[in-house]
Amino acid sequence: MGGGLWWEGNCRGRMTCIDCMPTGWPLLPQVYSRGECATHCRERDQIGLQNWDSYGEKCVSGHLPVVRSSDCCEFWRSAMGVRGLQGFVARACPGACQTVDLREMAEKHRIDHPGCPAVIVVDAMSCVSRWYTPEFWVCGGQWREYLAILEDFINAFKAAGIKLVFYFDGVVEETKRDEWIKRRMKNTQETARLFQYIKNYRQQPGKEMFVLPSALPTFTRYALKSLGQKTVCTLQEADFEVAAYGLQNNCIGILGQDSDYLIYDTCPYLSIENLRLDRLVTVMYSREVLCRVLGISLTHLPLFACLLGNDIVPESMLEGFWNKCLINSPPRISSRNGRTNILMSVANYISKIPCSYSSLKRLEEILPLGSDKTLLCRGVNSYLLPGQRSPWIPPNEINCQTLSLQQQSALCQDKEIFQLAKEQHIQSENYSIFNILCHGEIDCSNSLEDDYDTEIPGQALIYRPARQHIYSILLESGKGGTCPLVKEWFVYFGNPLKQPDLIQPVQPSVPGGTPNLKTLWLAKGPDVEKQRYSTFLACFHLQDEMEELQALEAPVAGFCCLVAYLMMQVSSLSLEDLNAFLALILCLKGKSAAQLTGLQLAQVESRAVHLGAVLIRGLTTLLMANSACGFPFRMDDLMPWGVFDGKLFQEKYQKAHQGCSVEELLEGNESLYTPFQNLKSFICKVCMAKNRTIHSRPRGNGFNTGREQRDFNPRFQQQPHRSHIVSPYHNQMREFTQRHLQSQGGGSGHPHERKYHLPPQ
């Protein structure tokens, strides 16, 4: 650390110049020397701030394309704090970046607070991309390797007597939805480029195209729970709850990478980006030193953040104000970095105005805040933790965010069920249930799916019939006896995400009728256990197969439910695909993380990458059904490290399609031959009962890009200005490649509806 540039390492093994990008996107696709990077920084300053797009992807003149590790496919935090503030602290406030030994901090805490454990609260969503360090990431995830990495991480802190508490975002707040959509559309373009690379070279792309495996944050929650850690799934965006927990529980620090933790008046902010796990050393950012450099006090920080632009006050409203500050309150020392000058000028302006509510109101009149003149007040309020006050806000107007939701507005009006769902959500015990019961809304980010493969529908559509049954189970007692529609924000080809898909719940075919939630969640006894299992199977149209599935080990039974459902839903799946799925689950059982790490792949097949992502998303659908049905399975039995490995699936897929014998597919293990044949016969029988015959279709070393077909096939084109209600399940996805999705008006009277018109079955 020193000079005008600060360099930092990261988990992908590249170096980063903070001057070259906004905070939150620390990866460069190539390594620049100091001199080269300094040249680029100077070029950027000459081009000017306005020529840099708001995502930090690249300068309009083409300089420094940036890969965003914190925006990799699955998860997203709106801006990871105040743009440019983290880099400013590194460049202009070297005294604010203090190297600390976490062991020493923990020991000091124990001396100062006898009997109180040393606790670090972890902003897990800003850490996941640093935790996932297996070499292979494109094949669907190296889950056992990842689990071992998490265990090593926990053990390093445990050895120092430090307890960790992990927080995960539990919602996408409605005010952030537009930004979420923009990110999803950009991710879709990046995924298309990634698949084109795989098709061209049959290899995993380099680190510059790195994306996290699908559903990684979701399964990280359960991985940490399985390792005995306290994990919390939030009722709002995590940074507020993390800061509040750190303050209220006297934590020794917050571990993350979000500059909002410089703004909250809470416990010390520790950098995950700079953590050296072997020595438990990292960088602690000092709010006090930052304020000294800026010439303001800690009380000014919330207003300072708002006047630079944050989640509540958009930057676009502030550009004129920044220009006035640069003219009327120029920084004491001018910098070549445009963002640094803005930060210093805004701080200089704030330092000269009285610290009062009337000053805030005058600012609201000056700024072009549009129709909502309360933005600044709400923005400052958003940084006030429970029990805190601010001179900018009068006590009677403080509306501190709460960590509870009012049930009055929830879809579920049963207090007992609502409270249980809420508790399970917070404790990371259920999956997506609370958001459906509370808001009737669910979202799912990008997956590694090939939009040019016309034979495999998007996972959002494949699993929609199962979700419709789950919605019916959860919302069976809607007002007036009818189920309310569920709003789905799911990424799939042709969906512009302008409106949510409005999905009609569909009652599953449960023998004896669908039990209510009180029975499924609260009742006890063997008959209820049977009802839970039967209801779960009915979500996947397997209610008639309960006896055979219950005879299997639970992880195998869950995986067979998923594979059978996939084979019924996607008509292009072949016997070779089925063989690969079954060889995967059977051969994985005896393999350690070290053995899987040592597995080598000569090439990567794009279709297997796609199927791997579909399988992983299928596991999250199993989790949702399991949660809704009262947990007929242990959640641990449905986790990917028990049933899936990306490299192993690639190997089995390639061998199956190259015509290898069953013996070779099963690695010569004769004890697996009979289970393999039994599972294969079972799934083929289930499919035959649904009039689905599974054919052999070896693909060898070939693949179908599907580019021309998908580009011009009208069945994949969605109407851009309509949301849609999806009709109930009538084998919706079967013969997917022989149907057209047609837009049709009418329906519920929604002004922006888009409806799928499905032919009679």
XYZ file of C-alpha atoms in Angstrom, residues 104-626:
523
model
C -4.786 -10.478 18.687
C -8.153 -8.720 18.302
C -9.928 -11.800 19.687
C -7.553 -12.069 22.634
C -7.969 -8.386 23.490
C -11.747 -8.797 23.336
C -11.637 -11.727 25.774
C -9.508 -9.687 28.206
C -11.758 -6.620 27.961
C -14.995 -8.655 28.049
C -14.519 -11.754 30.210
C -17.002 -14.475 29.462
C -18.021 -12.948 26.115
C -16.931 -14.871 23.008
C -15.100 -13.082 20.213
C -17.583 -12.942 17.313
C -17.146 -11.819 13.717
C -20.320 -11.291 11.692
C -19.780 -12.268 8.064
C -21.493 -10.616 5.095
C -21.571 -13.925 3.250
C -22.850 -12.532 -0.052
C -19.702 -10.461 -0.506
C -17.526 -13.447 0.468
C -18.916 -16.276 -1.683
C -16.819 -15.417 -4.732
C -13.697 -15.464 -2.529
C -14.626 -18.818 -1.005
C -15.175 -20.628 -4.306
C -11.601 -21.444 -5.324
C -11.793 -24.901 -6.995
C -10.088 -24.840 -10.383
C -13.242 -25.936 -12.234
C -16.336 -23.760 -12.053
C -18.080 -24.155 -15.401
C -19.303 -27.756 -15.111
C -21.933 -27.156 -12.433
C -19.779 -26.890 -9.342
C -17.148 -28.902 -7.475
C -19.287 -29.174 -4.402
C -17.261 -31.523 -2.216
C -14.142 -29.458 -2.852
C -16.099 -26.335 -1.959
C -17.438 -27.902 1.234
C -13.873 -28.762 2.289
C -12.780 -25.156 1.583
C -15.572 -23.803 3.775
C -14.615 -26.226 6.538
C -10.992 -25.037 6.389
C -12.189 -21.428 6.568
C -14.285 -22.118 9.673
C -11.546 -24.153 11.354
C -8.991 -21.355 10.944
C -11.206 -19.017 12.982
C -12.231 -21.720 15.440
C -8.566 -22.400 16.221
C -8.220 -18.722 17.179
C -11.286 -18.858 19.416
C -13.373 -16.750 17.038
C -17.036 -17.526 16.450
C -18.498 -16.698 13.029
C -22.091 -15.681 12.272
C -23.015 -15.689 8.576
C -25.645 -13.399 7.010
C -27.238 -13.943 3.582
C -29.582 -11.692 1.599
C -33.091 -13.126 1.848
C -34.862 -10.772 -0.555
C -34.421 -8.466 -3.517
C -36.047 -5.267 -2.283
C -38.575 -3.779 -4.677
C -36.671 -0.489 -4.869
C -33.683 -2.431 -6.252
C -35.631 -4.470 -8.831
C -34.740 -2.300 -11.846
C -31.057 -2.604 -11.057
C -31.442 -6.360 -10.511
C -33.014 -6.663 -13.968
C -30.190 -4.704 -15.629
C -27.646 -7.033 -14.062
C -29.568 -10.108 -15.139
C -29.700 -8.954 -18.770
C -25.963 -8.271 -18.745
C -25.308 -11.670 -17.199
C -27.322 -13.262 -20.010
C -25.016 -11.707 -22.607
C -21.942 -12.841 -20.679
C -23.298 -16.393 -20.447
C -23.857 -16.481 -24.212
C -20.212 -15.493 -24.779
C -19.076 -18.146 -22.319
C -20.964 -20.899 -24.165
C -19.615 -19.733 -27.502
C -16.096 -20.078 -26.087
C -16.794 -23.610 -24.854
C -18.187 -24.616 -28.250
C -15.191 -23.162 -30.048
C -12.446 -24.586 -27.818
C -14.097 -27.357 -25.758
C -12.335 -26.084 -22.680
C -13.310 -24.111 -19.619
C -12.661 -20.410 -20.355
C -9.909 -18.533 -18.582
C -10.360 -16.695 -15.315
C -11.391 -13.514 -17.109
C -14.782 -15.167 -17.853
C -15.239 -16.622 -14.369
C -18.803 -16.938 -13.084
C -19.997 -18.652 -9.959
C -21.728 -22.023 -10.300
C -25.516 -21.770 -10.368
C -27.207 -21.509 -6.943
C -23.884 -21.250 -5.089
C -25.108 -18.743 -2.433
C -28.202 -20.863 -1.781
C -26.239 -24.026 -1.130
C -23.524 -22.128 0.757
C -26.139 -21.327 3.413
C -26.896 -25.001 3.900
C -23.225 -25.981 3.717
C -22.400 -23.636 6.585
C -25.356 -24.954 8.601
C -24.205 -28.522 7.998
C -20.801 -27.479 9.367
C -22.405 -26.289 12.598
C -22.390 -22.554 11.872
C -25.042 -19.992 12.709
C -26.472 -18.699 9.438
C -29.100 -15.999 9.087
C -31.236 -15.340 6.026
C -32.384 -11.727 6.133
C -35.819 -10.170 5.827
C -34.297 -7.252 3.879
C -30.947 -6.537 2.244
C -28.232 -7.939 4.427
C -25.947 -4.936 5.042
C -28.356 -3.257 7.490
C -28.950 -6.455 9.463
C -25.211 -7.254 9.477
C -24.370 -3.783 10.815
C -27.132 -3.984 13.435
C -26.028 -7.440 14.617
C -22.412 -6.316 14.861
C -23.364 -3.307 16.988
C -25.890 -5.024 19.241
C -23.715 -8.075 19.940
C -20.414 -6.286 20.513
C -18.762 -8.154 17.629
C -15.048 -7.638 17.056
C -15.756 -6.919 13.403
C -17.753 -7.280 10.190
C -16.037 -9.382 7.525
C -17.073 -8.391 4.017
C -16.358 -6.103 1.075
C -19.002 -3.389 0.994
C -18.153 0.264 1.614
C -21.528 0.833 3.276
C -19.835 -0.621 6.365
C -17.687 2.525 6.393
C -20.892 4.559 6.716
C -22.782 2.637 9.385
C -21.792 3.520 12.953
C -21.124 -0.074 13.965
C -18.258 -2.404 14.859
C -14.981 -2.422 12.839
C -15.099 -3.260 9.138
C -12.698 -6.051 8.088
C -11.781 -6.879 4.490
C -12.446 -10.356 3.095
C -10.531 -9.309 -0.034
C -7.328 -8.876 1.983
C -7.780 -11.770 4.388
C -4.790 -14.106 4.655
C -6.376 -17.195 6.145
C -3.125 -18.933 7.091
C -2.135 -16.019 9.360
C -5.611 -14.590 10.090
C -4.397 -11.163 9.035
C -6.475 -8.674 7.064
C -7.102 -4.943 6.565
C -9.386 -3.042 8.936
C -10.878 0.157 7.538
C -11.019 3.060 9.989
C -14.023 5.378 9.817
C -12.258 7.864 12.098
C -9.222 8.217 9.804
C -11.510 8.468 6.761
C -13.389 11.336 8.433
C -10.122 13.046 9.350
C -8.975 12.975 5.720
C -12.373 14.201 4.510
C -12.566 16.930 7.150
C -15.949 15.769 8.455
C -17.253 13.913 11.519
C -18.779 10.447 11.892
C -22.185 12.137 12.098
C -21.720 13.450 8.547
C -21.092 10.033 6.954
C -24.742 9.043 6.195
C -25.385 12.379 4.421
C -22.000 12.100 2.677
C -22.993 8.672 1.308
C -26.366 9.961 0.106
C -24.791 12.943 -1.692
C -22.441 10.576 -3.535
C -25.306 8.313 -4.584
C -26.438 5.092 -2.986
C -29.296 2.591 -3.128
C -31.875 5.290 -2.348
C -30.497 8.473 -3.945
C -29.539 7.799 -7.602
C -26.260 9.192 -8.903
C -28.043 10.612 -11.953
C -29.763 13.160 -9.704
C -26.479 14.349 -8.220
C -24.213 15.134 -11.168
C -25.154 18.821 -11.256
C -24.602 19.081 -7.524
C -21.153 17.487 -7.882
C -20.171 20.018 -10.537
C -21.209 22.898 -8.260
C -19.205 21.388 -5.409
C -16.130 21.085 -7.647
C -16.443 24.802 -8.469
C -17.587 26.249 -5.134
C -15.978 23.811 -2.673
C -12.932 22.438 -4.494
C -10.797 19.867 -2.699
C -7.832 21.181 -0.791
C -5.500 19.021 -2.887
C -6.587 18.208 -6.433
C -6.206 14.639 -7.667
C -5.826 13.223 -11.160
C -8.647 10.871 -10.244
C -12.031 12.405 -11.057
C -13.969 10.411 -8.485
C -11.518 11.383 -5.737
C -12.068 15.064 -6.514
C -15.831 14.591 -6.291
C -15.604 12.823 -2.934
C -13.355 15.506 -1.473
C -15.476 18.376 -2.833
C -18.718 16.900 -1.476
C -17.065 16.388 1.928
C -15.752 19.966 1.856
C -19.263 21.247 1.105
C -20.836 19.207 3.929
C -18.265 20.363 6.461
C -19.348 23.981 5.963
C -23.090 23.595 6.548
C -24.790 23.364 9.965
C -25.445 19.814 11.087
C -29.222 20.139 11.341
C -32.544 19.039 9.890
C -33.062 22.476 8.318
C -29.799 22.035 6.381
C -31.076 18.705 5.080
C -34.362 20.285 3.988
C -32.480 23.054 2.143
C -30.447 20.410 0.344
C -33.635 18.612 -0.665
C -34.836 21.839 -2.275
C -31.531 22.363 -4.103
C -31.233 18.861 -5.523
C -33.361 17.716 -8.504
C -35.030 14.915 -6.555
C -38.103 14.872 -8.745
C -41.469 14.278 -7.120
C -40.003 12.590 -4.039
C -38.404 15.286 -1.903
C -37.892 12.852 0.971
C -35.091 10.881 -0.704
C -32.298 12.462 1.327
C -34.185 12.028 4.584
C -34.902 8.375 3.765
C -31.327 7.862 2.663
C -29.866 9.170 5.917
C -32.468 7.196 7.859
C -31.384 3.982 6.130
C -28.003 4.161 7.882
C -29.435 4.600 11.373
C -29.292 1.365 13.322
C -31.811 0.539 16.084
C -31.523 3.054 18.922
C -29.364 5.542 16.994
C -30.192 9.211 16.427
C -28.975 11.787 13.906
C -28.915 15.591 14.009
C -30.006 15.530 10.367
C -33.305 13.865 11.322
C -35.616 15.093 14.113
C -36.505 12.353 16.638
C -40.169 12.341 15.641
C -39.246 11.577 12.012
C -36.761 8.797 12.666
C -38.200 5.694 11.086
C -35.441 3.181 11.677
C -35.678 0.012 9.637
C -37.051 -2.893 11.608
C -36.092 -6.516 11.454
C -39.678 -7.745 11.408
C -42.450 -7.736 8.859
C -46.115 -7.009 9.447
C -48.366 -9.966 8.785
C -51.335 -7.771 7.888
C -50.089 -7.398 4.314
C -49.031 -11.043 3.910
C -50.866 -13.547 1.731
C -50.790 -16.044 4.590
C -53.191 -14.979 7.346
C -52.606 -17.951 9.645
C -50.451 -16.465 12.409
C -48.978 -19.788 13.511
C -47.973 -20.833 9.986
C -46.682 -17.355 9.135
C -44.521 -17.176 12.258
C -43.094 -20.663 11.720
C -42.249 -19.883 8.081
C -40.590 -16.640 9.166
C -38.485 -18.353 11.830
C -37.407 -21.077 9.407
C -36.508 -18.427 6.825
C -34.344 -16.463 9.248
C -32.615 -19.637 10.458
C -31.967 -20.794 6.856
C -34.077 -23.900 7.369
C -36.564 -23.554 4.509
C -36.123 -22.368 0.940
C -38.179 -19.545 -0.665
C -41.294 -20.427 1.362
C -41.539 -17.264 3.440
C -41.289 -14.913 0.462
C -44.163 -16.764 -1.232
C -46.353 -16.766 1.897
C -45.541 -13.146 2.632
C -45.426 -11.400 -0.741
C -46.523 -14.031 -3.269
C -43.256 -13.400 -5.102
C -40.150 -15.375 -5.985
C -37.075 -14.669 -8.094
C -34.281 -16.686 -9.640
C -31.131 -15.297 -11.200
C -29.175 -16.499 -14.222
C -27.998 -20.064 -14.678
C -25.295 -21.402 -16.990
C -27.777 -22.255 -19.738
C -27.148 -22.228 -23.466
C -29.833 -20.043 -25.021
C -28.906 -21.399 -28.452
C -29.741 -24.977 -27.510
C -33.324 -25.264 -28.743
C -33.768 -28.806 -27.428
C -33.495 -27.988 -23.710
C -35.993 -25.438 -22.356
C -34.857 -22.964 -19.732
C -34.781 -24.408 -16.241
C -37.332 -21.783 -15.211
C -39.836 -23.399 -17.596
C -38.815 -27.006 -16.914
C -39.540 -26.701 -13.200
C -42.516 -24.346 -13.447
C -45.137 -27.162 -13.303
C -43.558 -28.419 -10.069
C -43.515 -24.887 -8.657
C -47.199 -24.443 -9.536
C -48.007 -27.449 -7.350
C -45.817 -26.067 -4.548
C -47.619 -22.707 -4.747
C -50.959 -24.504 -4.450
C -49.807 -26.345 -1.317
C -48.640 -23.105 0.274
C -51.542 -20.860 -0.730
C -54.425 -23.333 -0.563
C -56.357 -21.171 1.892
C -56.303 -17.962 -0.095
C -59.079 -15.428 0.332
C -62.338 -16.501 -1.289
C -61.142 -20.083 -1.565
C -59.009 -19.376 -4.631
C -55.235 -19.288 -4.798
C -53.684 -15.903 -5.554
C -51.317 -15.655 -8.500
C -47.610 -15.843 -7.751
C -45.222 -13.299 -9.273
C -42.147 -14.979 -10.735
C -39.007 -13.061 -11.685
C -37.122 -15.857 -13.441
C -34.423 -15.463 -16.061
C -34.953 -17.501 -19.249
C -34.542 -16.999 -22.978
C -37.009 -14.495 -24.422
C -38.112 -13.059 -21.072
C -37.355 -9.302 -21.019
C -38.170 -9.107 -17.287
C -40.298 -6.013 -17.837
C -43.005 -7.518 -15.657
C -43.150 -10.614 -13.474
C -44.749 -13.750 -14.868
C -48.083 -14.226 -13.100
C -48.333 -17.908 -12.289
C -51.505 -19.793 -11.429
C -51.054 -22.375 -8.649
C -52.209 -25.878 -9.603
C -53.370 -28.474 -7.117
C -51.210 -31.636 -7.146
C -52.778 -35.089 -7.453
C -52.282 -36.312 -3.906
C -54.043 -39.571 -3.016
C -56.769 -38.621 -0.555
C -56.435 -34.898 -1.332
C -53.817 -32.287 -0.520
C -53.263 -31.885 3.243
C -53.304 -28.344 4.623
C -50.164 -26.667 5.970
C -51.085 -27.246 9.610
C -51.180 -30.961 8.948
C -47.987 -30.994 6.887
C -46.001 -28.718 9.210
C -47.361 -29.334 12.712
C -49.040 -32.732 12.956
C -47.167 -35.859 14.057
C -47.405 -39.587 13.515
C -46.676 -42.190 10.819
C -49.769 -41.318 8.782
C -48.677 -37.678 8.570
C -45.152 -38.712 7.546
C -46.687 -40.720 4.725
C -48.800 -37.710 3.686
C -45.719 -35.480 3.607
C -43.833 -37.907 1.384
C -46.811 -38.470 -0.909
C -47.456 -34.735 -1.271
C -43.783 -34.122 -2.077
C -43.847 -36.804 -4.783
C -47.062 -35.370 -6.246
C -45.239 -32.100 -6.966
C -43.122 -34.099 -9.442
C -45.959 -36.378 -10.672
C -44.490 -39.401 -8.892
C -47.165 -39.999 -6.249
C -47.745 -43.548 -7.521
C -44.104 -44.525 -6.999
C -43.833 -43.955 -3.243
C -43.147 -47.547 -2.251
C -40.191 -47.996 -4.589
C -38.686 -44.604 -3.793
C -38.948 -45.092 -0.034
C -36.931 -48.283 -0.390
C -33.932 -46.263 -1.651
C -31.419 -44.305 0.413
C -32.799 -40.798 0.872
C -30.198 -38.927 -1.279
C -30.631 -41.464 -4.101
C -34.425 -41.266 -3.820
C -34.362 -37.469 -4.047
C -32.003 -37.558 -7.011
C -34.196 -40.166 -8.763
C -37.246 -37.922 -8.269
C -35.359 -35.136 -10.002
C -34.043 -37.297 -12.865
C -37.428 -38.956 -13.465
C -39.105 -35.538 -13.564
C -36.492 -34.231 -16.005
C -36.826 -37.246 -18.280
C -40.614 -36.769 -18.364
C -40.436 -33.019 -18.964
C -37.655 -32.726 -21.543
C -38.314 -34.952 -24.538
C -34.835 -34.457 -26.026
C -33.119 -36.234 -23.116
C -31.832 -39.629 -24.202
C -30.842 -42.990 -22.730
C -27.249 -41.771 -22.831
C -28.188 -38.782 -20.671
C -29.995 -41.092 -18.241
C -26.968 -43.383 -18.051
C -24.753 -40.391 -17.252
C -27.093 -39.159 -14.502
C -27.255 -42.573 -12.822
C -23.537 -43.322 -13.156
C -22.872 -39.955 -11.529
C -24.955 -40.598 -8.398
C -23.651 -44.154 -7.963
C -19.950 -43.462 -8.565
C -19.878 -40.244 -6.539
C -20.725 -41.965 -3.264
C -17.265 -43.339 -2.527
C -15.178 -40.414 -3.747
C -13.446 -37.929 -1.481
C -12.951 -34.238 -2.204
C -9.267 -34.945 -2.895
C -10.104 -37.653 -5.456
C -12.529 -35.353 -7.232
C -9.966 -32.556 -7.242
C -7.520 -34.872 -9.007
C -10.006 -35.828 -11.738
C -8.783 -34.531 -15.098
C -10.925 -33.595 -18.104
C -9.523 -33.626 -21.632
C -12.372 -31.452 -22.877
C -15.616 -29.797 -21.794
C -18.919 -30.388 -23.600
C -21.280 -27.407 -23.689
C -24.459 -29.514 -23.506
C -23.212 -31.195 -20.325
C -22.475 -27.735 -18.857
C -26.089 -26.788 -19.596
C -27.474 -30.016 -18.119
C -25.312 -29.600 -15.024
C -26.870 -26.199 -14.348
C -30.367 -27.610 -14.944
C -29.676 -30.398 -12.436
C -28.458 -27.954 -9.789
C -31.517 -25.733 -10.229
C -33.593 -28.887 -9.939
C -32.093 -29.500 -6.522
C -33.310 -26.067 -5.387
C -36.797 -27.071 -6.586
C -36.542 -30.203 -4.450
C -35.601 -27.981 -1.495
C -38.661 -25.800 -2.068
C -41.005 -28.778 -2.308
C -39.428 -30.352 0.761
